Amino acid sequence: MAAFDRQDGAAVARLYGAAGDASSDIDEACFLWTHAFVFALEAGLAEAEIYRAKLVAEGRER
Amino acid sequence: MTHSDLSDLSGVTAPVATARGLPNAHYVDPQVFAEEREALLFGNWAGVGFAKDIPNEGDAAPIDFLGVPLLAIRDGAGDVRVYQNTCRHRGMILVEEPGNIRGTIRCPYHSWCYGLDGTLRSTPHVGGPGRNLHEDIKRDDLGLVEFPSYVYRDVIFVNVSRKAPPFEEYAAKLLERWREHDRPIYPGGGRSDFVLEVKTNWKLAVENFCESYHLPWIHPGLNTYSRLEDHYHIEEPGAFSGQGTYVYRQLEGDGGEKFPDFEGLSDFWDAGAEYVSFFPNVLFGAQRDHAYAMILMPTGIDQTRELTGIYYAFDPAEQPEKAAMIDRNADLWKGVFEEDIFVVEGMQRGRYGPGFDGGKFSPVMDNPTHLFHAWAADQIQKYRDAR
């Protein structure tokens, strides 16, 4: 929540991304990668493409 | 009540010698104000902001244009684009404050994301948690709603109705008249950008700007070097009106220095200057060494926000020694515009008097004002006829 509070989108994206990577449930992982993707997109981070690719691989994004 | 019952425009389009001005309703009646919003401001190319205020890629400025939420953005190609500031999902306002959008425009409600080019890039959980696709969510059809826009002399023009001809056609006569001035312009910055809040209907500011008749009375300082007879009318029916002078005098610094000229101007501009009300709501000044633009942003029937920017032929950031002179010039112009405030506010209050009949024009001096009234009346009548 500290990352949210200081509106640090990049940190938020990485936290969600790491949580998604750590999840053993693919639906939960895709939920978390979605948030990582959105916040990375908003922050203009190149790693948005990494999260997008994870979602595309699961048929959840294009 | 039909729209034609709102006001009688039959006397407005008559020749100036016999015409009456726009009836009071066009300044004090909320129904007519709403009608003019559509007919004059949304139906044509209106100025809504300055490109200088969004200089870098991703810079975004929300604009409330008479209730229509706009979003002006500098896209990845460096072009200014104007979108409706509304998410295609639930109609949420997308951007509340001016700022820089680094990556994507994210709706603060459900996080639908749009690129600077308006494309819908992500629809999180739209098909259920963690499922961002759905066969009925066709992203290609759900990009941001974009309005036709065009930047001329740094003013961002928008045609909300989408029914006006292309800007180059709409503004062809002004573009041609000032072709020589089609040069890069650089904002003065700092005090060269200023805003005046005026208690008047926006049209009265248009009308006051386009005529020289008032100059000796309202701007007596001009009399010291610029007499009334040194001015001429600018009249382009259906497009713009204004006034010019043959005795423009450049500002001089303490050491006699002057601002550099725009390149390639003809001899006329050595002492010539022109001031044009470009219909509906933008006022332009063109001179040999600087230019300005004022956007009249209506914020109510009797409230107008005057947004002004002053521009030069050189980049002030590269010539900091001219900063004091730039500020002095800005203060001079701001002072002139402030001198006009009591006039446009007084004319507004005068129109709450039911006995005022639109007024009687001078057949010699009020031609540019009458030209604007005739343009407005024609636009409004066409709007009424179409309904």
Short mmCIF file of C-alpha atoms in Angstrom, two decimals:
data_model
loop_
_atom_site.label_atom_id
_atom_site.label_comp_id
_atom_site.label_asym_id
_atom_site.label_seq_id
_atom_site.Cartn_x
_atom_site.Cartn_y
_atom_site.Cartn_z
CA MET A 1 0.00 0.00 0.00
CA ALA A 2 2.96 2.30 0.52
CA ALA A 3 3.63 2.19 -3.23
CA PHE A 4 -0.03 3.09 -3.85
CA ASP A 5 0.11 5.88 -1.32
CA ARG A 6 3.07 7.51 -2.99
CA GLN A 7 1.49 6.91 -6.42
CA ASP A 8 4.56 4.99 -7.54
CA GLY A 9 3.03 3.15 -10.50
CA ALA A 10 6.29 1.43 -11.40
CA ALA A 11 6.63 -0.05 -7.92
CA VAL A 12 2.97 -1.08 -7.91
CA ALA A 13 3.40 -2.78 -11.29
CA ARG A 14 6.44 -4.73 -10.08
CA LEU A 15 4.71 -5.82 -6.89
CA TYR A 16 1.75 -7.13 -8.84
CA GLY A 17 4.05 -8.75 -11.37
CA ALA A 18 6.04 -10.55 -8.69
CA ALA A 19 2.85 -11.67 -6.98
CA GLY A 20 1.54 -13.04 -10.25
CA ASP A 21 4.77 -14.88 -10.90
CA ALA A 22 4.58 -16.42 -7.44
CA SER A 23 1.00 -17.61 -7.78
CA SER A 24 0.31 -21.25 -8.57
CA ASP A 25 -3.26 -20.49 -9.67
CA ILE A 26 -3.34 -19.36 -13.30
CA ASP A 27 -6.52 -17.32 -12.87
CA GLU A 28 -5.07 -15.55 -9.87
CA ALA A 29 -1.79 -15.05 -11.71
CA CYS A 30 -3.57 -13.52 -14.70
CA PHE A 31 -5.52 -11.23 -12.41
CA LEU A 32 -2.28 -10.01 -10.85
CA TRP A 33 -0.42 -9.75 -14.17
CA THR A 34 -3.32 -7.70 -15.51
CA HIS A 35 -2.75 -5.15 -12.78
CA ALA A 36 0.97 -5.26 -13.38
CA PHE A 37 0.35 -4.69 -17.09
CA VAL A 38 -2.01 -1.76 -16.53
CA PHE A 39 0.22 0.04 -14.06
CA ALA A 40 3.29 -0.60 -16.18
CA LEU A 41 1.47 0.77 -19.21
CA GLU A 42 0.45 3.85 -17.28
CA ALA A 43 3.98 4.39 -16.04
CA GLY A 44 5.38 3.99 -19.54
CA LEU A 45 7.53 1.03 -18.53
CA ALA A 46 8.97 -1.23 -21.20
CA GLU A 47 8.22 -4.23 -19.00
CA ALA A 48 4.53 -3.73 -19.74
CA GLU A 49 5.27 -5.88 -22.76
CA ILE A 50 6.53 -8.68 -20.51
CA TYR A 51 3.28 -8.76 -18.55
CA ARG A 52 1.26 -8.46 -21.70
CA ALA A 53 3.11 -11.42 -23.18
CA LYS A 54 2.33 -13.53 -20.11
CA LEU A 55 -1.36 -12.68 -20.51
CA VAL A 56 -1.31 -13.28 -24.26
CA ALA A 57 0.22 -16.70 -23.65
CA GLU A 58 -2.80 -17.55 -21.50
CA GLY A 59 -5.28 -16.13 -24.00
CA ARG A 60 -6.20 -13.27 -21.68
CA GLU A 61 -4.86 -10.32 -23.65
CA ARG A 62 -3.98 -9.55 -27.23
CA MET B 1 -41.84 28.38 -28.35
CA THR B 2 -40.00 27.82 -31.59
CA HIS B 3 -36.41 28.84 -31.96
CA SER B 4 -37.42 31.67 -34.22
CA ASP B 5 -39.48 33.09 -31.37
CA LEU B 6 -36.36 33.48 -29.27
CA SER B 7 -35.26 36.58 -31.15
CA ASP B 8 -35.96 38.50 -34.32
CA LEU B 9 -32.86 38.61 -36.48
CA SER B 10 -34.44 40.22 -39.51
CA GLY B 11 -32.89 43.61 -38.89
CA VAL B 12 -29.38 42.39 -38.16
CA THR B 13 -28.33 41.33 -41.64
CA ALA B 14 -29.53 44.55 -43.29
CA PRO B 15 -26.83 46.91 -44.62
CA VAL B 16 -24.90 48.63 -41.86
CA ALA B 17 -26.62 51.98 -42.39
CA THR B 18 -30.03 50.55 -41.55
CA ALA B 19 -29.17 47.45 -39.51
CA ARG B 20 -29.83 46.85 -35.85
CA GLY B 21 -27.44 44.95 -33.66
CA LEU B 22 -28.20 41.53 -32.23
CA PRO B 23 -31.18 41.77 -29.88
CA ASN B 24 -30.68 41.72 -26.12
CA ALA B 25 -31.69 38.07 -25.93
CA HIS B 26 -28.37 37.17 -27.53
CA TYR B 27 -26.58 38.45 -24.46
CA VAL B 28 -28.97 37.73 -21.59
CA ASP B 29 -31.32 34.84 -22.50
CA PRO B 30 -30.11 31.38 -21.44
CA GLN B 31 -32.07 29.70 -24.24
CA VAL B 32 -30.37 31.83 -26.86
CA PHE B 33 -27.02 31.25 -25.19
CA ALA B 34 -27.60 27.49 -25.50
CA GLU B 35 -28.60 27.96 -29.12
CA GLU B 36 -25.47 30.00 -29.88
CA ARG B 37 -23.34 27.36 -28.19
CA GLU B 38 -24.45 24.94 -30.89
CA ALA B 39 -24.76 27.31 -33.83
CA LEU B 40 -21.70 29.52 -33.33
CA LEU B 41 -19.21 27.77 -31.09
CA PHE B 42 -19.75 24.06 -31.73
CA GLY B 43 -20.81 24.45 -35.36
CA ASN B 44 -17.62 26.25 -36.35
CA TRP B 45 -13.89 26.07 -35.58
CA ALA B 46 -13.54 27.49 -32.09
CA GLY B 47 -10.34 28.13 -30.17
CA VAL B 48 -10.15 26.05 -27.00
CA GLY B 49 -6.52 26.30 -25.86
CA PHE B 50 -2.89 26.86 -26.77
CA ALA B 51 -0.47 24.28 -28.14
CA LYS B 52 2.29 25.93 -26.08
CA ASP B 53 0.62 24.56 -22.97
CA ILE B 54 1.22 20.96 -24.08
CA PRO B 55 4.73 21.22 -25.58
CA ASN B 56 5.99 17.67 -24.94
CA GLU B 57 4.90 14.21 -25.98
CA GLY B 58 2.27 12.97 -23.55
CA ASP B 59 1.37 16.42 -22.23
CA ALA B 60 -2.35 16.51 -21.66
CA ALA B 61 -4.76 19.29 -20.75
CA PRO B 62 -8.41 18.74 -19.86
CA ILE B 63 -10.62 21.53 -21.17
CA ASP B 64 -14.23 22.26 -20.26
CA PHE B 65 -15.62 23.78 -23.42
CA LEU B 66 -19.06 24.97 -22.41
CA GLY B 67 -19.80 21.68 -20.73
CA VAL B 68 -18.16 19.45 -23.31
CA PRO B 69 -15.19 17.70 -21.68
CA LEU B 70 -12.23 17.86 -24.03
CA LEU B 71 -8.75 16.46 -23.66
CA ALA B 72 -5.94 18.08 -25.65
CA ILE B 73 -2.89 15.84 -25.96
CA ARG B 74 0.50 15.97 -27.67
CA ASP B 75 0.79 12.54 -29.27
CA GLY B 76 3.85 10.43 -30.04
CA ALA B 77 4.30 12.08 -33.43
CA GLY B 78 4.36 15.53 -31.85
CA ASP B 79 0.90 16.44 -33.10
CA VAL B 80 -1.85 17.98 -31.02
CA ARG B 81 -5.00 15.88 -30.84
CA VAL B 82 -8.27 16.62 -29.11
CA TYR B 83 -10.40 13.84 -27.68
CA GLN B 84 -13.55 13.74 -25.70
CA ASN B 85 -12.29 13.37 -22.16
CA THR B 86 -14.66 10.49 -21.54
CA CYS B 87 -14.05 6.76 -21.14
CA ARG B 88 -15.89 4.62 -23.68
CA HIS B 89 -16.85 2.19 -20.91
CA ARG B 90 -18.90 4.04 -18.31
CA GLY B 91 -18.46 7.62 -19.37
CA MET B 92 -16.02 8.50 -16.62
CA ILE B 93 -13.87 11.62 -16.98
CA LEU B 94 -10.42 10.34 -17.87
CA VAL B 95 -8.06 13.18 -16.97
CA GLU B 96 -8.85 15.71 -14.27
CA GLU B 97 -5.70 17.81 -14.16
CA PRO B 98 -3.09 18.98 -16.69
CA GLY B 99 0.02 16.83 -16.67
CA ASN B 100 2.20 14.44 -18.61
CA ILE B 101 0.96 11.01 -19.56
CA ARG B 102 4.01 8.80 -19.76
CA GLY B 103 2.47 5.65 -21.09
CA THR B 104 -1.26 5.39 -21.36
CA ILE B 105 -4.42 7.21 -20.42
CA ARG B 106 -5.89 5.03 -17.67
CA CYS B 107 -9.48 5.53 -16.70
CA PRO B 108 -9.49 5.95 -12.92
CA TYR B 109 -12.71 3.91 -12.62
CA HIS B 110 -12.13 0.41 -14.13
CA SER B 111 -8.71 1.10 -15.67
CA TRP B 112 -9.56 0.85 -19.33
CA CYS B 113 -6.40 2.16 -21.00
CA TYR B 114 -5.99 4.30 -24.11
CA GLY B 115 -2.88 5.19 -26.07
CA LEU B 116 -1.95 8.76 -26.93
CA ASP B 117 -3.31 7.94 -30.39
CA GLY B 118 -6.70 7.23 -28.82
CA THR B 119 -6.65 3.47 -29.36
CA LEU B 120 -8.10 1.27 -26.64
CA ARG B 121 -5.13 -0.75 -25.42
CA SER B 122 -6.43 -2.69 -22.48
CA THR B 123 -9.76 -3.68 -20.96
CA PRO B 124 -8.82 -5.29 -17.67
CA HIS B 125 -11.11 -8.05 -16.37
CA VAL B 126 -13.69 -7.23 -19.03
CA GLY B 127 -14.34 -10.93 -19.56
CA GLY B 128 -14.10 -11.78 -15.84
CA PRO B 129 -11.23 -11.65 -13.36
CA GLY B 130 -7.91 -11.94 -15.16
CA ARG B 131 -9.67 -12.22 -18.53
CA ASN B 132 -9.12 -9.05 -20.50
CA LEU B 133 -10.81 -10.03 -23.73
CA HIS B 134 -14.39 -10.73 -24.67
CA GLU B 135 -15.86 -11.36 -28.09
CA ASP B 136 -18.33 -8.50 -27.64
CA ILE B 137 -15.68 -5.99 -26.62
CA LYS B 138 -14.23 -4.87 -29.92
CA ARG B 139 -11.37 -2.60 -29.01
CA ASP B 140 -10.95 -1.31 -32.53
CA ASP B 141 -14.42 0.22 -32.27
CA LEU B 142 -13.92 1.64 -28.80
CA GLY B 143 -11.09 4.13 -29.16
CA LEU B 144 -11.40 7.62 -27.76
CA VAL B 145 -13.81 9.90 -29.56
CA GLU B 146 -11.65 12.39 -31.42
CA PHE B 147 -12.74 15.82 -32.57
CA PRO B 148 -11.44 17.51 -35.70
CA SER B 149 -8.68 19.84 -34.55
CA TYR B 150 -6.11 22.17 -36.08
CA VAL B 151 -3.36 24.36 -34.68
CA TYR B 152 -3.01 27.81 -36.25
CA ARG B 153 -0.79 30.48 -34.72
CA ASP B 154 -0.54 28.21 -31.68
CA VAL B 155 -4.29 28.21 -31.06
CA ILE B 156 -5.92 24.79 -30.87
CA PHE B 157 -9.11 24.97 -32.91
CA VAL B 158 -11.83 22.35 -32.56
CA ASN B 159 -15.01 21.72 -34.51
CA VAL B 160 -17.29 19.96 -32.03
CA SER B 161 -20.18 19.43 -34.45
CA ARG B 162 -17.87 17.95 -37.12
CA LYS B 163 -20.00 19.76 -39.68
CA ALA B 164 -17.73 22.67 -40.53
CA PRO B 165 -15.55 22.44 -43.64
CA PRO B 166 -11.88 21.50 -43.11
CA PHE B 167 -9.96 24.22 -41.25
CA GLU B 168 -7.82 25.15 -44.24
CA GLU B 169 -11.01 25.85 -46.14
CA TYR B 170 -12.80 27.51 -43.22
CA ALA B 171 -9.85 29.82 -42.55
CA ALA B 172 -8.64 30.12 -46.15
CA LYS B 173 -9.03 33.89 -46.36
CA LEU B 174 -7.12 34.57 -43.16
CA LEU B 175 -4.45 32.02 -44.05
CA GLU B 176 -3.98 33.81 -47.36
CA ARG B 177 -4.11 37.32 -45.89
CA TRP B 178 -1.38 36.51 -43.37
CA ARG B 179 0.58 34.07 -45.52
CA GLU B 180 3.70 36.17 -44.94
CA HIS B 181 3.33 35.59 -41.22
CA ASP B 182 3.24 31.83 -41.60
CA ARG B 183 6.51 31.49 -39.71
CA PRO B 184 7.51 29.74 -36.51
CA ILE B 185 6.39 31.64 -33.45
CA TYR B 186 7.79 31.24 -29.97
CA PRO B 187 5.80 31.87 -26.81
CA GLY B 188 7.14 34.61 -24.60
CA GLY B 189 6.44 32.57 -21.48
CA GLY B 190 5.99 33.92 -17.97
CA ARG B 191 3.98 37.12 -17.96
CA SER B 192 3.32 36.75 -21.69
CA ASP B 193 0.64 34.20 -20.78
CA PHE B 194 -2.20 35.73 -18.82
CA VAL B 195 -5.85 35.20 -18.11
CA LEU B 196 -8.52 37.82 -17.56
CA GLU B 197 -11.92 36.91 -16.13
CA VAL B 198 -14.51 39.27 -17.53
CA LYS B 199 -18.20 39.61 -16.66
CA THR B 200 -19.49 39.79 -20.19
CA ASN B 201 -20.91 37.69 -22.96
CA TRP B 202 -18.04 36.50 -25.16
CA LYS B 203 -19.44 38.19 -28.27
CA LEU B 204 -18.97 41.65 -26.80
CA ALA B 205 -15.24 40.99 -26.53
CA VAL B 206 -15.22 39.97 -30.21
CA GLU B 207 -17.09 43.13 -31.13
CA ASN B 208 -14.90 45.47 -29.12
CA PHE B 209 -11.70 44.01 -30.53
CA CYS B 210 -12.64 44.29 -34.18
CA GLU B 211 -13.27 48.03 -34.33
CA SER B 212 -10.96 51.02 -34.02
CA TYR B 213 -13.74 53.52 -33.24
CA HIS B 214 -13.19 53.15 -29.50
CA LEU B 215 -9.42 53.47 -29.52
CA PRO B 216 -9.02 57.21 -28.82
CA TRP B 217 -11.53 57.07 -25.99
CA ILE B 218 -10.60 53.84 -24.26
CA HIS B 219 -6.89 53.68 -25.07
CA PRO B 220 -5.82 57.33 -24.96
CA GLY B 221 -2.19 56.29 -24.75
CA LEU B 222 -2.42 55.22 -28.37
CA ASN B 223 -3.31 58.76 -29.39
CA THR B 224 0.25 59.85 -28.78
CA TYR B 225 1.36 58.09 -31.93
CA SER B 226 -1.61 56.40 -33.55
CA ARG B 227 -4.55 58.52 -34.54
CA LEU B 228 -7.96 57.17 -35.41
CA GLU B 229 -7.42 58.09 -39.04
CA ASP B 230 -4.32 55.92 -39.14
CA HIS B 231 -6.54 52.85 -38.86
CA TYR B 232 -8.55 50.96 -41.45
CA HIS B 233 -11.29 48.36 -41.37
CA ILE B 234 -10.65 44.70 -42.11
CA GLU B 235 -13.81 43.13 -43.47
CA GLU B 236 -14.12 39.58 -44.71
CA PRO B 237 -17.80 38.68 -44.70
CA GLY B 238 -18.53 35.28 -43.26
CA ALA B 239 -15.04 34.84 -41.89
CA PHE B 240 -13.47 37.64 -39.83
CA SER B 241 -13.31 41.35 -39.25
CA GLY B 242 -10.93 43.69 -37.53
CA GLN B 243 -8.80 46.74 -37.87
CA GLY B 244 -5.36 47.62 -39.06
CA THR B 245 -2.96 50.48 -38.50
CA TYR B 246 -0.41 52.14 -40.73
CA VAL B 247 1.64 53.48 -37.85
CA TYR B 248 2.65 50.50 -35.74
CA ARG B 249 5.50 51.51 -33.46
CA GLN B 250 7.88 48.92 -32.12
CA LEU B 251 8.67 48.70 -28.45
CA GLU B 252 12.20 49.82 -27.65
CA GLY B 253 14.40 48.82 -24.76
CA ASP B 254 16.36 51.26 -22.63
CA GLY B 255 19.20 51.15 -25.13
CA GLY B 256 16.95 51.49 -28.16
CA GLU B 257 17.00 47.78 -28.91
CA LYS B 258 14.00 46.17 -30.55
CA PHE B 259 12.63 42.68 -30.92
CA PRO B 260 13.83 40.92 -34.08
CA ASP B 261 11.37 40.83 -36.98
CA PHE B 262 9.70 37.81 -38.46
CA GLU B 263 11.62 36.92 -41.59
CA GLY B 264 10.41 37.65 -45.07
CA LEU B 265 7.77 40.26 -44.36
CA SER B 266 6.93 42.78 -47.07
CA ASP B 267 7.43 46.52 -46.62
CA PHE B 268 3.83 47.00 -45.52
CA TRP B 269 4.65 45.46 -42.19
CA ASP B 270 7.41 47.99 -41.44
CA ALA B 271 4.72 50.21 -39.93
CA GLY B 272 1.62 48.11 -40.49
CA ALA B 273 -0.15 45.89 -37.96
CA GLU B 274 -3.43 44.03 -38.06
CA TYR B 275 -5.87 42.90 -35.39
CA VAL B 276 -8.51 40.39 -36.36
CA SER B 277 -11.50 38.83 -34.66
CA PHE B 278 -11.50 35.39 -36.23
CA PHE B 279 -15.02 34.07 -35.79
CA PRO B 280 -16.23 32.75 -33.56
CA ASN B 281 -13.95 33.33 -30.58
CA VAL B 282 -10.29 34.00 -31.31
CA LEU B 283 -8.61 37.40 -31.47
CA PHE B 284 -5.30 37.64 -33.31
CA GLY B 285 -2.69 40.37 -33.51
CA ALA B 286 -0.01 40.38 -36.21
CA GLN B 287 2.95 42.74 -36.16
CA ARG B 288 6.45 42.77 -37.56
CA ASP B 289 8.14 41.69 -34.33
CA HIS B 290 5.57 39.90 -32.21
CA ALA B 291 2.14 38.38 -32.36
CA TYR B 292 -0.57 37.47 -29.95
CA ALA B 293 -3.69 35.41 -29.69
CA MET B 294 -6.58 35.70 -27.28
CA ILE B 295 -9.07 32.90 -26.87
CA LEU B 296 -12.47 33.98 -25.58
CA MET B 297 -13.63 31.01 -23.55
CA PRO B 298 -17.26 31.46 -22.55
CA THR B 299 -17.89 30.18 -19.05
CA GLY B 300 -21.43 31.50 -18.76
CA ILE B 301 -23.87 33.75 -20.54
CA ASP B 302 -22.20 36.79 -18.97
CA GLN B 303 -18.82 35.30 -18.04
CA THR B 304 -15.82 35.03 -20.32
CA ARG B 305 -12.31 33.82 -19.63
CA GLU B 306 -9.82 35.62 -21.85
CA LEU B 307 -6.72 33.46 -22.39
CA THR B 308 -3.83 35.36 -23.95
CA GLY B 309 -0.46 34.32 -25.31
CA ILE B 310 2.21 36.60 -26.81
CA TYR B 311 4.73 35.23 -29.32
CA TYR B 312 8.02 36.24 -30.88
CA ALA B 313 10.17 35.48 -33.89
CA PHE B 314 12.91 34.12 -31.63
CA ASP B 315 13.08 31.60 -28.84
CA PRO B 316 13.18 33.61 -25.59
CA ALA B 317 15.00 30.74 -23.89
CA GLU B 318 17.93 31.37 -26.22
CA GLN B 319 17.98 35.13 -25.67
CA PRO B 320 17.53 35.63 -21.92
CA GLU B 321 18.80 39.20 -22.22
CA LYS B 322 15.43 40.07 -23.75
CA ALA B 323 13.42 38.78 -20.79
CA ALA B 324 12.82 42.19 -19.23
CA MET B 325 11.66 43.65 -22.52
CA ILE B 326 9.36 40.67 -23.10
CA ASP B 327 7.82 41.25 -19.69
CA ARG B 328 7.43 44.94 -20.41
CA ASN B 329 5.66 44.18 -23.66
CA ALA B 330 3.38 41.70 -21.89
CA ASP B 331 2.51 44.30 -19.27
CA LEU B 332 1.74 46.85 -21.99
CA TRP B 333 -0.67 44.50 -23.77
CA LYS B 334 -2.27 43.34 -20.56
CA GLY B 335 -2.83 46.96 -19.66
CA VAL B 336 -4.51 47.62 -22.99
CA PHE B 337 -6.78 44.60 -22.59
CA GLU B 338 -7.62 45.62 -19.05
CA GLU B 339 -8.66 49.05 -20.33
CA ASP B 340 -11.32 47.27 -22.39
CA ILE B 341 -12.87 45.40 -19.46
CA PHE B 342 -15.15 48.15 -18.18
CA VAL B 343 -16.45 48.60 -21.73
CA VAL B 344 -17.39 45.00 -22.40
CA GLU B 345 -18.78 44.61 -18.89
CA GLY B 346 -20.73 47.85 -19.24
CA MET B 347 -22.21 46.80 -22.59
CA GLN B 348 -23.26 43.52 -20.98
CA ARG B 349 -25.06 45.26 -18.12
CA GLY B 350 -26.60 47.68 -20.60
CA ARG B 351 -28.25 44.79 -22.39
CA TYR B 352 -30.31 43.88 -19.36
CA GLY B 353 -32.23 47.08 -20.06
CA PRO B 354 -35.31 46.00 -22.04
CA GLY B 355 -35.44 49.27 -23.91
CA PHE B 356 -32.18 48.63 -25.74
CA ASP B 357 -33.00 47.59 -29.28
CA GLY B 358 -29.70 46.15 -30.45
CA GLY B 359 -28.23 49.56 -31.07
CA LYS B 360 -27.59 51.82 -34.04
CA PHE B 361 -24.35 51.34 -35.94
CA SER B 362 -22.21 54.11 -37.33
CA PRO B 363 -22.34 53.44 -41.08
CA VAL B 364 -18.72 54.55 -41.28
CA MET B 365 -17.03 53.31 -38.11
CA ASP B 366 -18.94 50.20 -37.01
CA ASN B 367 -18.64 48.15 -40.18
CA PRO B 368 -16.45 45.40 -38.66
CA THR B 369 -18.83 45.06 -35.70
CA HIS B 370 -21.82 44.86 -38.00
CA LEU B 371 -20.02 42.26 -40.08
CA PHE B 372 -19.69 40.06 -36.99
CA HIS B 373 -23.33 40.55 -36.05
CA ALA B 374 -24.40 39.67 -39.58
CA TRP B 375 -22.22 36.55 -39.51
CA ALA B 376 -23.68 35.48 -36.18
CA ALA B 377 -27.25 36.17 -37.29
CA ASP B 378 -26.72 34.20 -40.48
CA GLN B 379 -25.25 31.24 -38.60
CA ILE B 380 -28.06 31.26 -36.05
CA GLN B 381 -30.74 31.57 -38.70
CA LYS B 382 -29.32 28.61 -40.62
CA TYR B 383 -29.27 26.62 -37.39
CA ARG B 384 -32.90 27.51 -36.72
CA ASP B 385 -33.93 26.71 -40.27
CA ALA B 386 -32.37 23.28 -40.02
CA ARG B 387 -34.41 22.38 -36.94
#
